[in-house]
CSV table of C-alpha atoms in Angstrom, one decimal:
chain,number,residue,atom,x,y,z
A,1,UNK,CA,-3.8,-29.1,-1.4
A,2,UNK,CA,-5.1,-26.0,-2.7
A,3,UNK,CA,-7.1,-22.7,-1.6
A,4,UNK,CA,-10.0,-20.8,-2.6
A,5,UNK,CA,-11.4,-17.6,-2.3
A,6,UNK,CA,-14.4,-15.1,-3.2
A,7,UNK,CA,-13.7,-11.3,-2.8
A,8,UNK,CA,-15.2,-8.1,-3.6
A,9,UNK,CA,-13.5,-6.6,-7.1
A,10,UNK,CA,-13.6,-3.1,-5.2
A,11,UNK,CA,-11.2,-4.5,-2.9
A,12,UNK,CA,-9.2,-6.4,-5.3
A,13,UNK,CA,-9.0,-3.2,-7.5
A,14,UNK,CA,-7.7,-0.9,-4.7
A,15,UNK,CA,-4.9,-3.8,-4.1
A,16,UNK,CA,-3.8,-3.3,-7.7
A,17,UNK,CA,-3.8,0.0,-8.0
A,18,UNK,CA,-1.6,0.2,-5.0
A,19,UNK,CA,1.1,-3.1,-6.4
A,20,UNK,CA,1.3,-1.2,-9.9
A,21,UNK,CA,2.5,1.9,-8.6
A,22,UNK,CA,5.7,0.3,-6.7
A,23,UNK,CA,7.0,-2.6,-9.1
A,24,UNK,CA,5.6,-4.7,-11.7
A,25,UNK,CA,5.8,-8.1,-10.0
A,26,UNK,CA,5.5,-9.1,-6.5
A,27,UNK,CA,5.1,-12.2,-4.4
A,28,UNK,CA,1.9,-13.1,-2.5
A,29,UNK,CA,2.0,-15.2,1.0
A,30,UNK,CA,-1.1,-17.2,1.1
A,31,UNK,CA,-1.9,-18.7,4.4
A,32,UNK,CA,-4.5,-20.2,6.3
A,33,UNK,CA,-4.9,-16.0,7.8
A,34,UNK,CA,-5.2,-14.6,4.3
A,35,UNK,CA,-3.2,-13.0,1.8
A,36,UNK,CA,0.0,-11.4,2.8
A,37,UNK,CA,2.3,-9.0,0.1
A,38,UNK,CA,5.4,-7.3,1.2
A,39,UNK,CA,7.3,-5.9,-2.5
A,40,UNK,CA,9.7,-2.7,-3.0
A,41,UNK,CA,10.6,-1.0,-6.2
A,42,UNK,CA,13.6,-1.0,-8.2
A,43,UNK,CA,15.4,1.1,-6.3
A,44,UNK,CA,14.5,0.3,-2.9
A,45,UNK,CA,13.1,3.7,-2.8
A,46,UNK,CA,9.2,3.0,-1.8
A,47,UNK,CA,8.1,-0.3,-0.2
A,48,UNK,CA,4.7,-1.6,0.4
A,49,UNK,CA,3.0,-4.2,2.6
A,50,UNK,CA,0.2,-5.2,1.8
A,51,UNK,CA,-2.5,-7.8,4.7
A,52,UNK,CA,-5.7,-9.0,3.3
A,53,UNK,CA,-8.1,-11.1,6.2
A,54,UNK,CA,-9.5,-13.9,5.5
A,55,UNK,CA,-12.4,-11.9,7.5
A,56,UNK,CA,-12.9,-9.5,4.4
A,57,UNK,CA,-13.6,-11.7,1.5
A,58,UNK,CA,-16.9,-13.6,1.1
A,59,UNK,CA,-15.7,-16.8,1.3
A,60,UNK,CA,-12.3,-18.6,2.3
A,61,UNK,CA,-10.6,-21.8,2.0
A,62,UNK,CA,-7.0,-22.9,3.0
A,63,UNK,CA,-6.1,-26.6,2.4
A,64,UNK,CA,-2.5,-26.7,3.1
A,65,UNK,CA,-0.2,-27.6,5.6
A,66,UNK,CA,2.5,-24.2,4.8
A,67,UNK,CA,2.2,-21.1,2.7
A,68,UNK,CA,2.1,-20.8,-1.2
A,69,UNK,CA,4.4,-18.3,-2.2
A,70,UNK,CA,3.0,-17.2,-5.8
A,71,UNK,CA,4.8,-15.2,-8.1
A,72,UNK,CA,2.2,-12.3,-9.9
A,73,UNK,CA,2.6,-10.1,-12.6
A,74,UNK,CA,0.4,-7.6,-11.5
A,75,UNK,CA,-0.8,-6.2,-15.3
A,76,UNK,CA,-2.5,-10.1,-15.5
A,77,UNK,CA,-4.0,-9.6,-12.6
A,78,UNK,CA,-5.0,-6.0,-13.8
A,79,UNK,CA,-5.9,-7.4,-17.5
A,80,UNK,CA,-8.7,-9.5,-15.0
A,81,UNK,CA,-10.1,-6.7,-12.7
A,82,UNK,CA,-10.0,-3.5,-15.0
A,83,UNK,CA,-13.2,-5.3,-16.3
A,84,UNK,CA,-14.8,-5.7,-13.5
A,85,UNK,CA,-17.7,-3.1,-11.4
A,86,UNK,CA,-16.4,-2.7,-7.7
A,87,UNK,CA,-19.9,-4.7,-7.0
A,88,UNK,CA,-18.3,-7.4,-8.9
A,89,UNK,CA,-17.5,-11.1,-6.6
A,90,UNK,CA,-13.8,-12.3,-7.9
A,91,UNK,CA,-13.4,-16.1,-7.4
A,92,UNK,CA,-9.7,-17.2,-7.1
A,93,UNK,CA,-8.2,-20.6,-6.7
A,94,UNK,CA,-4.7,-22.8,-7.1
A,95,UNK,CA,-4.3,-26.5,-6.8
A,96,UNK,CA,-0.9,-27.6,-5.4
A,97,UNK,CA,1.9,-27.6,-8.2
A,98,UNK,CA,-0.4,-25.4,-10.8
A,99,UNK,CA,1.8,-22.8,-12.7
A,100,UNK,CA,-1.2,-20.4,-12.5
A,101,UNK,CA,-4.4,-18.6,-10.8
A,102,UNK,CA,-7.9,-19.5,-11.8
A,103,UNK,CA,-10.0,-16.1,-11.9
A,104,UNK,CA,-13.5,-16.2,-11.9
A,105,UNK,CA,-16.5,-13.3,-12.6
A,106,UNK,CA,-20.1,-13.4,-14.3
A,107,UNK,CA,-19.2,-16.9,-16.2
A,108,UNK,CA,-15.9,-15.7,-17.4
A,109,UNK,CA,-13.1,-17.6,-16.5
A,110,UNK,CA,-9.4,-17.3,-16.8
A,111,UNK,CA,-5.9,-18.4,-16.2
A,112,UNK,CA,-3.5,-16.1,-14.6
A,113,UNK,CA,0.4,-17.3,-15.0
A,114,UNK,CA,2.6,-17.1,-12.6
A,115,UNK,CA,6.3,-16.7,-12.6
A,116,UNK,CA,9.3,-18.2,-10.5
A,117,UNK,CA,9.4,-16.4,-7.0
A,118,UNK,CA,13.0,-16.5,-7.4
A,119,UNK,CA,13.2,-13.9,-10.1
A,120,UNK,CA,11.6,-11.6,-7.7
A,121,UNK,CA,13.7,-9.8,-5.5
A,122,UNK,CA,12.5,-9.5,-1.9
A,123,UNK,CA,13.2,-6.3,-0.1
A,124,UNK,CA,14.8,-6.4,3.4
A,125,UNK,CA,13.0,-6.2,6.8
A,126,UNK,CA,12.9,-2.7,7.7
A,127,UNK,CA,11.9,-1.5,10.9
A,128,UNK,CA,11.2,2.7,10.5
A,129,UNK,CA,12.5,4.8,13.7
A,130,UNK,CA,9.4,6.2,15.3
A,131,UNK,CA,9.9,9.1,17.2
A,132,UNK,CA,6.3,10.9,16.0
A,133,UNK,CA,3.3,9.5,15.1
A,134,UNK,CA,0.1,11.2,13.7
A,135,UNK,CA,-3.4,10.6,11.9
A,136,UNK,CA,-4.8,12.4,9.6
A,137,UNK,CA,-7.6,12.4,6.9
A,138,UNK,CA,-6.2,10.7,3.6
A,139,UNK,CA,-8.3,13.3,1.8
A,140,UNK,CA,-6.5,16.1,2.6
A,141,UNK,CA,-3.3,14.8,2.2
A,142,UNK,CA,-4.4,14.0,-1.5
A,143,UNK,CA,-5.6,17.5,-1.6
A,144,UNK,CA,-2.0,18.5,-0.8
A,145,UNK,CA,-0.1,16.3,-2.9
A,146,UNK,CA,-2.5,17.1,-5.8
A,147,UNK,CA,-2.2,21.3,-5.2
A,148,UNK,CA,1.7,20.8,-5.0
A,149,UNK,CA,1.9,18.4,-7.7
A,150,UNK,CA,4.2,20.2,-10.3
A,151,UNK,CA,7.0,21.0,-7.4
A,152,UNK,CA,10.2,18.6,-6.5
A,153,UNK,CA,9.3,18.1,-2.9
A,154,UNK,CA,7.8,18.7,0.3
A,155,UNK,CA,8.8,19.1,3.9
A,156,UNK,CA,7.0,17.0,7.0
A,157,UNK,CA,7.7,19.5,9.9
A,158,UNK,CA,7.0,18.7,13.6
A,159,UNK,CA,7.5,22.0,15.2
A,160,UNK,CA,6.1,22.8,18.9
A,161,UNK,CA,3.5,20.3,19.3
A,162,UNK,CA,2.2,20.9,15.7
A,163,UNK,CA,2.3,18.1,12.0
A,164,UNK,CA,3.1,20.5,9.4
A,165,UNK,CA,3.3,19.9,5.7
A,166,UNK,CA,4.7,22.3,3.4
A,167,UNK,CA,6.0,23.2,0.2
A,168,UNK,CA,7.4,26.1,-1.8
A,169,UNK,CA,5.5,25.8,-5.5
A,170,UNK,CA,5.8,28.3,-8.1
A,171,UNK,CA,2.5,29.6,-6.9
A,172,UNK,CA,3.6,30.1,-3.8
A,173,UNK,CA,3.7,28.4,0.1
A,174,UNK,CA,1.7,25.1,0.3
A,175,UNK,CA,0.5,24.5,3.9
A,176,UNK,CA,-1.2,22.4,5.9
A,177,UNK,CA,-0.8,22.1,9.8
A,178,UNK,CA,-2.5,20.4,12.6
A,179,UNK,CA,-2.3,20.6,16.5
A,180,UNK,CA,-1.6,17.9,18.4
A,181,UNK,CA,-4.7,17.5,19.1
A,182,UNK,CA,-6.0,17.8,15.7
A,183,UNK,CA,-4.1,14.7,14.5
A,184,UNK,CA,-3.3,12.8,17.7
A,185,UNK,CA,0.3,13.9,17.4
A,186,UNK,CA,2.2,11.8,19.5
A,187,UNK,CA,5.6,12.6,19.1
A,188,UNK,CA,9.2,13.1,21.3
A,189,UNK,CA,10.6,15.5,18.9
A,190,UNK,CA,10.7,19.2,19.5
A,191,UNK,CA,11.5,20.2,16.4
A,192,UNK,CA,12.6,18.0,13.0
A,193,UNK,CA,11.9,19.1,9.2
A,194,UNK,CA,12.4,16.0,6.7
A,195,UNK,CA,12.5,16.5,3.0
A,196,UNK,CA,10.4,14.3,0.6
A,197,UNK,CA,9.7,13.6,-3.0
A,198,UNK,CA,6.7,14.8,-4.4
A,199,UNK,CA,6.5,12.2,-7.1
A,200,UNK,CA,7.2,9.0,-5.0
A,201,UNK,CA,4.7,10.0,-2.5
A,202,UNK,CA,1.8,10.4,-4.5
A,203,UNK,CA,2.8,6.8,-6.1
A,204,UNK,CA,3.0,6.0,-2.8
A,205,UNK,CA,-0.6,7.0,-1.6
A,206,UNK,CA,-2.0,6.7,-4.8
A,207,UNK,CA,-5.1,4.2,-3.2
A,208,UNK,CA,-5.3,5.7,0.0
A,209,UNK,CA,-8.3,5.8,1.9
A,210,UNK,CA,-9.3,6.8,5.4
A,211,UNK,CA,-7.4,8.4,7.5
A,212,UNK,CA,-3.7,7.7,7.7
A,213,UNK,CA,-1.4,6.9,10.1
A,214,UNK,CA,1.9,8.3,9.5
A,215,UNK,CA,5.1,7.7,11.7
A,216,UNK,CA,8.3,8.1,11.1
A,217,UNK,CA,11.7,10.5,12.7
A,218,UNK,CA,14.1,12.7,11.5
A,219,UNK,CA,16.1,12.3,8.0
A,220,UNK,CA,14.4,8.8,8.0
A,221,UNK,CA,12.1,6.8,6.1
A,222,UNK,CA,8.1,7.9,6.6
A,223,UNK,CA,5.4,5.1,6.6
A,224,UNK,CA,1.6,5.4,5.9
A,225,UNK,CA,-0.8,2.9,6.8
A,226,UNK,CA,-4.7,3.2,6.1
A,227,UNK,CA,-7.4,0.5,6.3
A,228,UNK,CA,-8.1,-1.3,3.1
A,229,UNK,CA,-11.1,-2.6,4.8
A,230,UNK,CA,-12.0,-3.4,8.6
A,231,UNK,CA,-9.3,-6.4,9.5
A,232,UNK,CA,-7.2,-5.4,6.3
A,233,UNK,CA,-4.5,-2.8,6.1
A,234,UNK,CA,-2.0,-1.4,3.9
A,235,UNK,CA,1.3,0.5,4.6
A,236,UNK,CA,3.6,2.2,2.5
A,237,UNK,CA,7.3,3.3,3.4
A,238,UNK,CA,9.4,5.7,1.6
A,239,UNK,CA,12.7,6.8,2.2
A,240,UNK,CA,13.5,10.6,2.2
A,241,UNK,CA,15.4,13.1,-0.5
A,242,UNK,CA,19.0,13.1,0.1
């Protein structure tokens, strides 16, 4: 039993630089669908959920009746694609009872240990309260986090039909603020303002891409998901300031 797969290094490298961002290690589902990677930090503070299709990597094999659970440090993994041109094909495979990942690109091949999934904490199932949802452009939210970068926090405001986000920097107000029209603001708030961290978003939404969709309600835990290509997503969920 055993799997095999060929994927683009640009999408592999957008994966890692999402995974490094929230913890160190983290446990990857593989299944006859694709790769599936669900991880929190330390503190519970940020979590991340990763789906990659079969449908988005050049070639897939799944020879197994159940799911391998692999343990990955993701700095191996890293060690592997850092070298790598996003144009770059990665071949991966594992044989049943293997304690690593074969990695393959341009005649180079490598090992990449695993670890015991059961030194890896999993974080609960969380299901985020959505009483607004909204999309908007990842760029300008990138734009936002990088202007406000040197402040504490930031407010996500709905307020009469409007997604505002805003924060007092040294500089002065930071603003941006759509209509409901402008970002598909679907919401049954009238009015909520919930504080977040500055920092652990822009960890958060450090590989974003796209546009996002954000949900979330008030005083409660705000979740991102973009496209990491066109059957592949990734969303991120971080709790707010208290």
């Amino acid at each position: 039993m055993s799997f095999y797969l060929e994927i683009k290094a640009s999408l592999l490298k957008d994966v890692v630089k999402a995974i490094e961002n929230i913890n160190a290690e983290s446990i990857w589902v593989i299944d006859h669908e694709g790769i599936y990677i669900r991880m929190s930090d330390v503190y519970r503070y940020k979590m991340l959920e990763i789906n990659i299709n079969n449908r988005d990597m050049v070639n897939f094999k799944f020879d197994s009746a159940k799911p391998y659970y692999l343990g990955l440090v993701i700095d191996r993994l890293k060690d592997v694609t850092k070298t790598l041109k996003s144009s770059d094909l990665l071949i991966m495979d594992y044989s049943d009872g293997n304690p690593f990942i074969t990695a393959e690109s341009n005649g180079l091949k490598r090992n990449i240990k695993l670890i015991d999934i059961s030194l890896i904490g999993q974080p609960p199932e969380l299901m985020v309260s959505q009483e607004y949802q909204s999309v908007i452009e990842s760029k300008k939210m990138s734009s936002f986090l990088k202007a406000i970068s040197k402040s504490i926090s930031f407010d996500v405001i709905i307020n009469e039909g409007k997604f505002i986000i805003r924060s007092e920097t040294d500089e002065g107000l930071a603003e941006i603020s759509w209509s409901e029209e402008d970002c598909n603001l679907d919401t049954q708030l009238s009015e909520s303002v919930t504080n977040f961290s500055t920092a652990e978003i822009t960890k958060a939404l450090v590989a974003c891409k796209n546009n996002l969709v954000i949900k979330g309600s008030n005083d409660s835990p705000i979740s991102f998901e973009w496209e990491l290509a066109s059957n592949s997503t990734i969303k991120s969920l971080v709790a707010p300031r208290v």
